[in-house]
Amino acid sequence: MAGMHEYECPCCGGGLEFNSAVQKVKCPYCDTEFDMDVLKKVDEELKSVGEDDIDFDSTTGGEWKDGETADMKVYVCKSCGGEIVTDGTTGATKCPYCDNPVVMMGQFQGGLKPSRIIPFKKDKAAAKAAYLQHISGKKLLPPQFKDQNHIDEIKGVYVPFWLFDAQANAAYKYDATKVETSSDEDYTYKKTDYYSVYRQGTLKFKQVPCDSSTKMPDDLMDSIEPFDMKDAVEFQTAYLAGYLADKFDVSEEESMERATFRIKNSTEQAFLQTVKGFDTVDIKNSSLKTSDGKSEYVLLPVWILNTTYEGEKYTFAMNGQTGRMVGNLPCDKGLLKKYFFKYFAIGAAIGAVIGAIVMFMQ
């Protein structure tokens, strides 16, 4: 109410009252007594202080621009009430405040639902053990990398994949040669026969995988294959609890181009292996058509490990089903130079011994 003012006891903060018996202001809580003159002086000092005036210089990134928040999602953790900010493709994560597993149910609504999922078979301990095994025994690995290395982050992620089935109808024409060499006392003769080789046939491909998350490097995802889809089960969001999960942001059409490229390369290699008995084989022309194409949207388990060495980030990936670990490692240039000269010296010594034996035999 306006115009009212409450005097607080300087000792305990309780409300002061005037005590008619002692003619002083007295605190009913701590029994401290104050002369009126003293209290008046305290009151005047409080008035001179004035109201709080707190000001901070604000440094921000400015106002959000159009489209900047379009791919941001904010969720409230049901365990602690903390707000979780994710991008538009995150389907599962953990609360940064209470570490409670969170599944973003809305991310799997209004779009394609994964048909199947391979649950994680390998845990975090297995991922760390596989990483340590991966870096062990590498002679050109900088010693400091193993001695000082620490894993910045280990996270289990359900990565979205498109699986493609297709029948490849292919025809290849090759230019091939056979070379025969003979010699006499005066000349060396070389005979080359030229052949035209034709191959035609059909190959069937099932479940050609293409990861559909731009967050995941394609080379890492290709290298941890294969996944055994026999372990795949019908998708349920309960499998996501405790892990991260992404929603695809590479369309089926875009992934189909990559799948076609992989099918074409595999078909080319398979047909080339049937052309035998020649010294040289070159493809002159080819034809490939696919039919009976089918696609399936699934989630597959991957462990991602990140570590930093000399300011550079190194990323490793492990197949969460089979345990296959891949990832690039730094190379110690000093050790590389050392081993090069070591084996060069050994090669030179062997060459010198062979040369001496030849000279002796002459």
PDB file of C-alpha atoms in Angstrom, residues 133-347:
ATOM      1  CA  GLN A 133      42.986 -51.273 -29.830  1.00  0.00           C
ATOM      2  CA  HIS A 134      42.752 -49.160 -32.991  1.00  0.00           C
ATOM      3  CA  ILE A 135      45.601 -46.855 -31.946  1.00  0.00           C
ATOM      4  CA  SER A 136      47.835 -49.574 -30.515  1.00  0.00           C
ATOM      5  CA  GLY A 137      50.725 -50.989 -32.533  1.00  0.00           C
ATOM      6  CA  LYS A 138      50.849 -48.047 -34.950  1.00  0.00           C
ATOM      7  CA  LYS A 139      54.584 -47.432 -35.431  1.00  0.00           C
ATOM      8  CA  LEU A 140      54.193 -44.042 -37.114  1.00  0.00           C
ATOM      9  CA  LEU A 141      51.725 -42.724 -34.550  1.00  0.00           C
ATOM     10  CA  PRO A 142      53.213 -39.825 -32.527  1.00  0.00           C
ATOM     11  CA  PRO A 143      54.024 -41.127 -29.011  1.00  0.00           C
ATOM     12  CA  GLN A 144      52.448 -38.001 -27.512  1.00  0.00           C
ATOM     13  CA  PHE A 145      49.131 -38.916 -29.132  1.00  0.00           C
ATOM     14  CA  LYS A 146      48.883 -42.061 -27.024  1.00  0.00           C
ATOM     15  CA  ASP A 147      50.563 -40.636 -23.927  1.00  0.00           C
ATOM     16  CA  GLN A 148      48.662 -37.345 -23.826  1.00  0.00           C
ATOM     17  CA  ASN A 149      45.582 -38.367 -25.745  1.00  0.00           C
ATOM     18  CA  HIS A 150      42.217 -38.257 -24.097  1.00  0.00           C
ATOM     19  CA  ILE A 151      38.816 -38.905 -25.556  1.00  0.00           C
ATOM     20  CA  ASP A 152      36.860 -35.666 -25.665  1.00  0.00           C
ATOM     21  CA  GLU A 153      33.537 -37.326 -26.296  1.00  0.00           C
ATOM     22  CA  ILE A 154      31.950 -40.743 -26.772  1.00  0.00           C
ATOM     23  CA  LYS A 155      28.345 -40.813 -27.912  1.00  0.00           C
ATOM     24  CA  GLY A 156      26.053 -43.489 -29.212  1.00  0.00           C
ATOM     25  CA  VAL A 157      24.014 -42.282 -32.158  1.00  0.00           C
ATOM     26  CA  TYR A 158      21.227 -43.882 -34.132  1.00  0.00           C
ATOM     27  CA  VAL A 159      22.131 -42.734 -37.630  1.00  0.00           C
ATOM     28  CA  PRO A 160      19.409 -42.563 -40.294  1.00  0.00           C
ATOM     29  CA  PHE A 161      20.031 -44.675 -43.396  1.00  0.00           C
ATOM     30  CA  TRP A 162      18.239 -45.347 -46.633  1.00  0.00           C
ATOM     31  CA  LEU A 163      18.483 -48.962 -47.803  1.00  0.00           C
ATOM     32  CA  PHE A 164      18.033 -49.646 -51.503  1.00  0.00           C
ATOM     33  CA  ASP A 165      17.146 -52.829 -53.382  1.00  0.00           C
ATOM     34  CA  ALA A 166      17.658 -52.946 -57.139  1.00  0.00           C
ATOM     35  CA  GLN A 167      18.339 -55.224 -60.071  1.00  0.00           C
ATOM     36  CA  ALA A 168      21.238 -54.145 -62.291  1.00  0.00           C
ATOM     37  CA  ASN A 169      21.075 -55.133 -65.944  1.00  0.00           C
ATOM     38  CA  ALA A 170      24.523 -54.479 -67.373  1.00  0.00           C
ATOM     39  CA  ALA A 171      26.538 -54.932 -70.545  1.00  0.00           C
ATOM     40  CA  TYR A 172      30.274 -54.256 -70.933  1.00  0.00           C
ATOM     41  CA  LYS A 173      32.622 -54.307 -73.889  1.00  0.00           C
ATOM     42  CA  TYR A 174      36.353 -54.588 -73.207  1.00  0.00           C
ATOM     43  CA  ASP A 175      39.511 -54.142 -75.247  1.00  0.00           C
ATOM     44  CA  ALA A 176      41.966 -56.823 -74.143  1.00  0.00           C
ATOM     45  CA  THR A 177      45.442 -57.968 -75.174  1.00  0.00           C
ATOM     46  CA  LYS A 178      47.733 -60.962 -74.821  1.00  0.00           C
ATOM     47  CA  VAL A 179      51.467 -60.366 -75.130  1.00  0.00           C
ATOM     48  CA  GLU A 180      54.103 -62.978 -75.959  1.00  0.00           C
ATOM     49  CA  THR A 181      57.842 -62.259 -75.839  1.00  0.00           C
ATOM     50  CA  SER A 182      60.633 -64.293 -77.425  1.00  0.00           C
ATOM     51  CA  SER A 183      64.238 -63.649 -78.333  1.00  0.00           C
ATOM     52  CA  ASP A 184      67.228 -64.997 -80.233  1.00  0.00           C
ATOM     53  CA  GLU A 185      70.889 -64.089 -80.271  1.00  0.00           C
ATOM     54  CA  ASP A 186      70.231 -60.799 -82.048  1.00  0.00           C
ATOM     55  CA  TYR A 187      66.706 -59.613 -81.238  1.00  0.00           C
ATOM     56  CA  THR A 188      63.868 -59.675 -78.754  1.00  0.00           C
ATOM     57  CA  TYR A 189      60.440 -60.194 -80.297  1.00  0.00           C
ATOM     58  CA  LYS A 190      57.118 -59.040 -78.895  1.00  0.00           C
ATOM     59  CA  LYS A 191      53.820 -60.347 -80.226  1.00  0.00           C
ATOM     60  CA  THR A 192      50.543 -58.674 -79.198  1.00  0.00           C
ATOM     61  CA  ASP A 193      47.134 -60.179 -79.924  1.00  0.00           C
ATOM     62  CA  TYR A 194      44.078 -57.925 -79.608  1.00  0.00           C
ATOM     63  CA  TYR A 195      40.664 -59.134 -78.454  1.00  0.00           C
ATOM     64  CA  SER A 196      37.208 -57.694 -78.092  1.00  0.00           C
ATOM     65  CA  VAL A 197      35.471 -59.139 -75.030  1.00  0.00           C
ATOM     66  CA  TYR A 198      31.761 -58.793 -74.318  1.00  0.00           C
ATOM     67  CA  ARG A 199      29.924 -59.442 -71.056  1.00  0.00           C
ATOM     68  CA  GLN A 200      26.231 -59.144 -70.285  1.00  0.00           C
ATOM     69  CA  GLY A 201      24.248 -60.148 -67.251  1.00  0.00           C
ATOM     70  CA  THR A 202      22.114 -59.274 -64.256  1.00  0.00           C
ATOM     71  CA  LEU A 203      23.026 -58.648 -60.622  1.00  0.00           C
ATOM     72  CA  LYS A 204      20.601 -58.225 -57.735  1.00  0.00           C
ATOM     73  CA  PHE A 205      21.423 -55.849 -54.891  1.00  0.00           C
ATOM     74  CA  LYS A 206      19.679 -55.881 -51.525  1.00  0.00           C
ATOM     75  CA  GLN A 207      19.849 -53.273 -48.775  1.00  0.00           C
ATOM     76  CA  VAL A 208      22.566 -51.034 -50.201  1.00  0.00           C
ATOM     77  CA  PRO A 209      23.074 -48.562 -47.324  1.00  0.00           C
ATOM     78  CA  CYS A 210      23.424 -44.785 -47.681  1.00  0.00           C
ATOM     79  CA  ASP A 211      23.551 -42.657 -44.533  1.00  0.00           C
ATOM     80  CA  SER A 212      21.071 -39.801 -44.731  1.00  0.00           C
ATOM     81  CA  SER A 213      22.490 -37.386 -42.140  1.00  0.00           C
ATOM     82  CA  THR A 214      24.712 -34.532 -43.267  1.00  0.00           C
ATOM     83  CA  LYS A 215      26.315 -34.566 -39.792  1.00  0.00           C
ATOM     84  CA  MET A 216      27.948 -37.915 -40.490  1.00  0.00           C
ATOM     85  CA  PRO A 217      30.958 -38.105 -42.841  1.00  0.00           C
ATOM     86  CA  ASP A 218      30.110 -40.503 -45.666  1.00  0.00           C
ATOM     87  CA  ASP A 219      33.581 -42.072 -45.682  1.00  0.00           C
ATOM     88  CA  LEU A 220      33.303 -43.024 -41.999  1.00  0.00           C
ATOM     89  CA  MET A 221      29.820 -44.483 -42.428  1.00  0.00           C
ATOM     90  CA  ASP A 222      30.889 -46.474 -45.508  1.00  0.00           C
ATOM     91  CA  SER A 223      33.958 -47.816 -43.700  1.00  0.00           C
ATOM     92  CA  ILE A 224      32.084 -49.318 -40.727  1.00  0.00           C
ATOM     93  CA  GLU A 225      29.870 -51.446 -42.960  1.00  0.00           C
ATOM     94  CA  PRO A 226      28.412 -53.985 -43.163  1.00  0.00           C
ATOM     95  CA  PHE A 227      25.371 -53.997 -40.897  1.00  0.00           C
ATOM     96  CA  ASP A 228      23.529 -57.298 -40.561  1.00  0.00           C
ATOM     97  CA  MET A 229      19.858 -56.484 -41.060  1.00  0.00           C
ATOM     98  CA  LYS A 230      18.896 -59.849 -39.574  1.00  0.00           C
ATOM     99  CA  ASP A 231      19.137 -58.114 -36.182  1.00  0.00           C
ATOM    100  CA  ALA A 232      16.758 -55.333 -37.259  1.00  0.00           C
ATOM    101  CA  VAL A 233      13.474 -55.060 -35.372  1.00  0.00           C
ATOM    102  CA  GLU A 234      10.365 -52.983 -35.834  1.00  0.00           C
ATOM    103  CA  PHE A 235      11.010 -49.365 -34.878  1.00  0.00           C
ATOM    104  CA  GLN A 236       9.938 -48.241 -31.419  1.00  0.00           C
ATOM    105  CA  THR A 237      10.938 -44.973 -29.783  1.00  0.00           C
ATOM    106  CA  ALA A 238      11.873 -46.813 -26.571  1.00  0.00           C
ATOM    107  CA  TYR A 239      15.060 -47.990 -28.276  1.00  0.00           C
ATOM    108  CA  LEU A 240      16.223 -44.375 -28.514  1.00  0.00           C
ATOM    109  CA  ALA A 241      16.253 -43.706 -24.761  1.00  0.00           C
ATOM    110  CA  GLY A 242      19.806 -43.156 -23.536  1.00  0.00           C
ATOM    111  CA  TYR A 243      21.217 -42.510 -27.009  1.00  0.00           C
ATOM    112  CA  LEU A 244      21.280 -39.698 -29.505  1.00  0.00           C
ATOM    113  CA  ALA A 245      19.233 -40.041 -32.653  1.00  0.00           C
ATOM    114  CA  ASP A 246      19.060 -38.065 -35.870  1.00  0.00           C
ATOM    115  CA  LYS A 247      16.263 -37.638 -38.354  1.00  0.00           C
ATOM    116  CA  PHE A 248      17.245 -37.815 -42.010  1.00  0.00           C
ATOM    117  CA  ASP A 249      18.066 -34.536 -43.758  1.00  0.00           C
ATOM    118  CA  VAL A 250      19.227 -36.142 -47.018  1.00  0.00           C
ATOM    119  CA  SER A 251      16.214 -37.031 -49.121  1.00  0.00           C
ATOM    120  CA  GLU A 252      15.485 -40.408 -50.651  1.00  0.00           C
ATOM    121  CA  GLU A 253      16.091 -38.949 -54.118  1.00  0.00           C
ATOM    122  CA  GLU A 254      19.505 -37.547 -53.159  1.00  0.00           C
ATOM    123  CA  SER A 255      20.516 -40.815 -51.512  1.00  0.00           C
ATOM    124  CA  MET A 256      19.333 -42.743 -54.565  1.00  0.00           C
ATOM    125  CA  GLU A 257      22.008 -41.052 -56.669  1.00  0.00           C
ATOM    126  CA  ARG A 258      24.696 -42.224 -54.271  1.00  0.00           C
ATOM    127  CA  ALA A 259      23.232 -45.732 -54.128  1.00  0.00           C
ATOM    128  CA  THR A 260      23.228 -45.894 -57.928  1.00  0.00           C
ATOM    129  CA  PHE A 261      26.886 -44.864 -57.947  1.00  0.00           C
ATOM    130  CA  ARG A 262      27.733 -47.652 -55.495  1.00  0.00           C
ATOM    131  CA  ILE A 263      25.722 -50.201 -57.483  1.00  0.00           C
ATOM    132  CA  LYS A 264      27.462 -49.150 -60.686  1.00  0.00           C
ATOM    133  CA  ASN A 265      30.943 -49.508 -59.157  1.00  0.00           C
ATOM    134  CA  SER A 266      30.149 -52.911 -57.641  1.00  0.00           C
ATOM    135  CA  THR A 267      28.687 -54.153 -60.922  1.00  0.00           C
ATOM    136  CA  GLU A 268      31.736 -52.960 -62.843  1.00  0.00           C
ATOM    137  CA  GLN A 269      34.105 -54.769 -60.474  1.00  0.00           C
ATOM    138  CA  ALA A 270      32.037 -57.973 -60.546  1.00  0.00           C
ATOM    139  CA  PHE A 271      31.968 -58.113 -64.357  1.00  0.00           C
ATOM    140  CA  LEU A 272      35.656 -57.233 -64.659  1.00  0.00           C
ATOM    141  CA  GLN A 273      36.580 -60.221 -62.489  1.00  0.00           C
ATOM    142  CA  THR A 274      35.085 -62.526 -65.135  1.00  0.00           C
ATOM    143  CA  VAL A 275      37.523 -61.310 -67.819  1.00  0.00           C
ATOM    144  CA  LYS A 276      40.570 -63.486 -67.196  1.00  0.00           C
ATOM    145  CA  GLY A 277      43.591 -64.728 -69.096  1.00  0.00           C
ATOM    146  CA  PHE A 278      44.580 -61.383 -70.613  1.00  0.00           C
ATOM    147  CA  ASP A 279      47.577 -59.148 -69.965  1.00  0.00           C
ATOM    148  CA  THR A 280      45.602 -55.911 -70.257  1.00  0.00           C
ATOM    149  CA  VAL A 281      41.874 -55.214 -70.040  1.00  0.00           C
ATOM    150  CA  ASP A 282      40.216 -51.831 -70.617  1.00  0.00           C
ATOM    151  CA  ILE A 283      36.531 -50.949 -70.676  1.00  0.00           C
ATOM    152  CA  LYS A 284      35.576 -49.591 -74.095  1.00  0.00           C
ATOM    153  CA  ASN A 285      31.926 -48.903 -73.366  1.00  0.00           C
ATOM    154  CA  SER A 286      29.248 -49.981 -70.920  1.00  0.00           C
ATOM    155  CA  SER A 287      25.520 -49.891 -70.292  1.00  0.00           C
ATOM    156  CA  LEU A 288      23.741 -50.180 -66.934  1.00  0.00           C
ATOM    157  CA  LYS A 289      20.033 -50.071 -66.210  1.00  0.00           C
ATOM    158  CA  THR A 290      18.345 -50.657 -62.867  1.00  0.00           C
ATOM    159  CA  SER A 291      14.875 -52.038 -62.240  1.00  0.00           C
ATOM    160  CA  ASP A 292      12.685 -53.257 -59.360  1.00  0.00           C
ATOM    161  CA  GLY A 293      14.016 -50.477 -57.150  1.00  0.00           C
ATOM    162  CA  LYS A 294      12.844 -50.335 -53.535  1.00  0.00           C
ATOM    163  CA  SER A 295      13.882 -48.212 -50.572  1.00  0.00           C
ATOM    164  CA  GLU A 296      13.572 -48.429 -46.788  1.00  0.00           C
ATOM    165  CA  TYR A 297      14.212 -45.861 -44.054  1.00  0.00           C
ATOM    166  CA  VAL A 298      15.993 -47.314 -40.992  1.00  0.00           C
ATOM    167  CA  LEU A 299      18.090 -46.295 -37.976  1.00  0.00           C
ATOM    168  CA  LEU A 300      21.460 -47.996 -37.435  1.00  0.00           C
ATOM    169  CA  PRO A 301      23.697 -47.883 -34.312  1.00  0.00           C
ATOM    170  CA  VAL A 302      27.007 -46.002 -34.426  1.00  0.00           C
ATOM    171  CA  TRP A 303      29.436 -44.955 -31.699  1.00  0.00           C
ATOM    172  CA  ILE A 304      31.203 -41.654 -32.416  1.00  0.00           C
ATOM    173  CA  LEU A 305      34.451 -40.780 -30.630  1.00  0.00           C
ATOM    174  CA  ASN A 306      36.158 -37.398 -30.835  1.00  0.00           C
ATOM    175  CA  THR A 307      39.639 -36.510 -29.662  1.00  0.00           C
ATOM    176  CA  THR A 308      41.919 -33.506 -30.111  1.00  0.00           C
ATOM    177  CA  TYR A 309      45.657 -33.531 -30.778  1.00  0.00           C
ATOM    178  CA  GLU A 310      47.714 -30.378 -31.331  1.00  0.00           C
ATOM    179  CA  GLY A 311      44.590 -28.367 -31.985  1.00  0.00           C
ATOM    180  CA  GLU A 312      43.235 -30.725 -34.631  1.00  0.00           C
ATOM    181  CA  LYS A 313      40.080 -32.777 -34.160  1.00  0.00           C
ATOM    182  CA  TYR A 314      40.083 -36.489 -34.982  1.00  0.00           C
ATOM    183  CA  THR A 315      36.808 -38.387 -35.350  1.00  0.00           C
ATOM    184  CA  PHE A 316      36.416 -42.157 -35.059  1.00  0.00           C
ATOM    185  CA  ALA A 317      33.353 -44.296 -35.683  1.00  0.00           C
ATOM    186  CA  MET A 318      32.457 -47.775 -34.490  1.00  0.00           C
ATOM    187  CA  ASN A 319      29.701 -49.996 -35.772  1.00  0.00           C
ATOM    188  CA  GLY A 320      27.410 -50.352 -32.754  1.00  0.00           C
ATOM    189  CA  GLN A 321      26.371 -53.814 -33.902  1.00  0.00           C
ATOM    190  CA  THR A 322      29.618 -55.473 -35.012  1.00  0.00           C
ATOM    191  CA  GLY A 323      32.285 -53.396 -33.217  1.00  0.00           C
ATOM    192  CA  ARG A 324      34.177 -52.454 -36.381  1.00  0.00           C
ATOM    193  CA  MET A 325      36.242 -49.310 -35.614  1.00  0.00           C
ATOM    194  CA  VAL A 326      37.617 -46.845 -38.184  1.00  0.00           C
ATOM    195  CA  GLY A 327      39.221 -43.412 -38.107  1.00  0.00           C
ATOM    196  CA  ASN A 328      42.255 -41.506 -39.363  1.00  0.00           C
ATOM    197  CA  LEU A 329      45.341 -41.093 -37.189  1.00  0.00           C
ATOM    198  CA  PRO A 330      48.121 -38.478 -37.177  1.00  0.00           C
ATOM    199  CA  CYS A 331      51.537 -39.432 -38.559  1.00  0.00           C
ATOM    200  CA  ASP A 332      54.830 -38.528 -36.877  1.00  0.00           C
ATOM    201  CA  LYS A 333      56.943 -37.068 -39.701  1.00  0.00           C
ATOM    202  CA  GLY A 334      60.122 -37.620 -37.706  1.00  0.00           C
ATOM    203  CA  LEU A 335      59.377 -41.330 -37.293  1.00  0.00           C
ATOM    204  CA  LEU A 336      58.383 -41.581 -40.967  1.00  0.00           C
ATOM    205  CA  LYS A 337      61.749 -40.143 -41.995  1.00  0.00           C
ATOM    206  CA  LYS A 338      63.546 -42.432 -39.562  1.00  0.00           C
ATOM    207  CA  TYR A 339      61.882 -45.611 -40.889  1.00  0.00           C
ATOM    208  CA  PHE A 340      62.374 -44.513 -44.498  1.00  0.00           C
ATOM    209  CA  PHE A 341      66.151 -44.175 -44.107  1.00  0.00           C
ATOM    210  CA  LYS A 342      66.291 -47.364 -42.021  1.00  0.00           C
ATOM    211  CA  TYR A 343      64.658 -49.540 -44.689  1.00  0.00           C
ATOM    212  CA  PHE A 344      66.422 -47.658 -47.485  1.00  0.00           C
ATOM    213  CA  ALA A 345      69.741 -48.556 -45.847  1.00  0.00           C
ATOM    214  CA  ILE A 346      68.679 -52.209 -45.493  1.00  0.00           C
ATOM    215  CA  GLY A 347      67.632 -52.295 -49.151  1.00  0.00           C
TER     216      GLY A 347
END
